[in-house]
Amino acid sequence: MSSSAASKRKGVPSGQTGRSPLGTLAIVGAALALGLAAAYYALSGPEEQRFTLTPDEATAAAKLTEFNLPFYEQAVFLHGDSYKGTSWAESKHQRQRFEVFGRLTNGFREFEDATVLDVGCGLAELYVFVQRATMSADGKPMQWRYIGMDTTRAMIETCMTKFNLSLVDPAREARIRARLGSERAPSYVVPAGARAPSFQLSDFLNTTYRTPGDWLLCSGCMTIGGDAHWKTVHKAFIRKMFALARRGIIFNMLDEAQFGSSPVRPHGFVYYNKAAVADFVRQEFGIEPLVVDDYDPGFDFTIVV
């Protein structure tokens, strides 16, 4: 095809070959720049919004940290490696929540070869529970990666000592081991062939915290610290869990319909409207959540996304 014919097909007057090479490069460059800017906004802009707190949310998050740090520091120093160390009323209540997590993940088999981030891990009892629940008949452990994160330094240091992971400060380690009941041995021995847990001292709502995982779990975390504060920030918390998860999130909350109106409602605990939380998940993520509330003692509900 002649250049004249080609020019006519492209709408260029006969005798002209179109734009100069420099002009074409400039236009292509501008289009590319606009495309990259649009892609950045499309991918980074909304994504960043999932990690950004409004001024009210930031204030509420700071208040929660201010309340929870001394609360949990005192609990773990008083009670050590026990359910009371994470302020559970009874050990069975903590265990029942873990059993629900297992029921919703095919006996935890969804965690196999996956990275699981335990948000507000406390003393990492979830790691212990999953290891025991998934041990094969011939004693082989399931292969998975557990990351526990918590804002409370005493929790993380107790976890590291509990699983025989060395601390930087030998003196602090010795004191923690003494509280655990032995100056030498950890209180839990990681099974042979199993991957040891790892831990992070961080505030999950801090905008710089971006550790991803296949599954993000939260059990008993959005519970203490003041009703107004959690009601302000819980959506941002759930939104961030979802943003960091590659496969799914599971969390539980106290149900205001079951226990929130009780005359013996404990002070400082936070209760949520189950339908409202499910509606938020549905509208925010475009996914129908699975809501489970058929387990004892009936004070709370679990949501899987």
Coordinates of N, CA and C in Angstrom, one line a residue, residues 94 97-99 101-102 108 111 116-119 121-133 144 146-147 162-163 216-219:
Q94 N -12.0 -19.3 75.3 CA -10.9 -19.1 74.3 C -10.9 -20.3 73.3
R97 N -13.8 -20.5 70.7 CA -13.6 -19.7 69.5 C -12.6 -20.3 68.5
F98 N -11.6 -20.9 69.1 CA -10.6 -21.6 68.2 C -11.3 -22.8 67.4
E99 N -12.1 -23.5 68.1 CA -12.8 -24.6 67.5 C -13.7 -24.1 66.4
F101 N -13.1 -21.5 64.5 CA -12.2 -21.2 63.4 C -11.8 -22.5 62.7
G102 N -11.6 -23.5 63.4 CA -11.3 -24.8 62.8 C -12.4 -25.4 62.0
F108 N -8.8 -26.6 60.0 CA -7.5 -25.8 59.8 C -6.7 -26.2 58.6
F111 N -5.2 -23.8 56.2 CA -4.0 -23.1 56.6 C -2.8 -23.8 56.1
V116 N -0.5 -17.4 58.0 CA -1.6 -17.0 58.9 C -1.1 -15.9 59.8
L117 N -1.8 -14.7 59.7 CA -1.4 -13.6 60.6 C -2.5 -13.5 61.7
D118 N -2.1 -13.7 62.9 CA -2.9 -13.6 64.1 C -2.9 -12.2 64.7
V119 N -3.9 -11.4 64.4 CA -3.9 -10.0 64.8 C -4.4 -9.9 66.3
C121 N -2.4 -11.3 68.9 CA -2.2 -12.7 69.1 C -2.1 -13.1 70.6
G122 N -1.9 -12.1 71.5 CA -1.8 -12.4 72.9 C -0.7 -13.3 73.2
L123 N -0.9 -14.5 73.7 CA 0.1 -15.4 74.1 C 0.2 -16.6 73.0
A124 N -0.3 -16.3 71.9 CA -0.2 -17.3 70.7 C -0.8 -18.6 71.0
E125 N -1.8 -18.7 71.8 CA -2.5 -19.9 72.0 C -3.1 -20.5 70.8
L126 N -3.4 -19.7 69.8 CA -4.0 -20.2 68.6 C -3.0 -21.1 67.9
Y127 N -1.7 -20.7 67.9 CA -0.7 -21.5 67.3 C -0.6 -22.9 67.9
V128 N -0.7 -22.9 69.2 CA -0.6 -24.2 70.0 C -1.8 -25.0 69.6
F129 N -3.0 -24.4 69.6 CA -4.2 -25.1 69.3 C -4.2 -25.7 68.0
V130 N -3.8 -25.0 67.0 CA -3.8 -25.5 65.6 C -2.8 -26.6 65.4
Q131 N -1.6 -26.5 66.1 CA -0.6 -27.5 66.0 C -1.1 -28.8 66.5
R132 N -1.8 -28.8 67.6 CA -2.3 -30.0 68.3 C -3.5 -30.5 67.5
A133 N -4.3 -29.7 66.9 CA -5.5 -30.1 66.2 C -5.1 -30.8 64.8
W144 N 2.7 -24.9 57.9 CA 2.1 -23.6 57.8 C 3.0 -22.6 58.4
Y146 N 3.0 -19.3 60.8 CA 2.2 -18.5 61.8 C 3.0 -17.2 62.1
I147 N 2.3 -16.1 62.0 CA 2.9 -14.8 62.5 C 1.9 -14.2 63.5
K162 N 8.3 -18.1 75.6 CA 7.5 -19.3 75.6 C 7.9 -20.3 74.6
F163 N 8.2 -19.9 73.4 CA 8.6 -20.7 72.2 C 10.1 -20.8 72.1
L216 N -6.0 -13.8 57.6 CA -5.8 -12.9 58.8 C -6.9 -13.2 59.8
L217 N -6.6 -13.5 61.0 CA -7.5 -13.9 62.1 C -7.4 -12.9 63.2
C218 N -8.6 -12.8 63.9 CA -8.7 -11.9 65.0 C -9.7 -12.5 66.0
S219 N -9.2 -13.0 67.1 CA -10.1 -13.6 68.1 C -10.0 -12.8 69.4

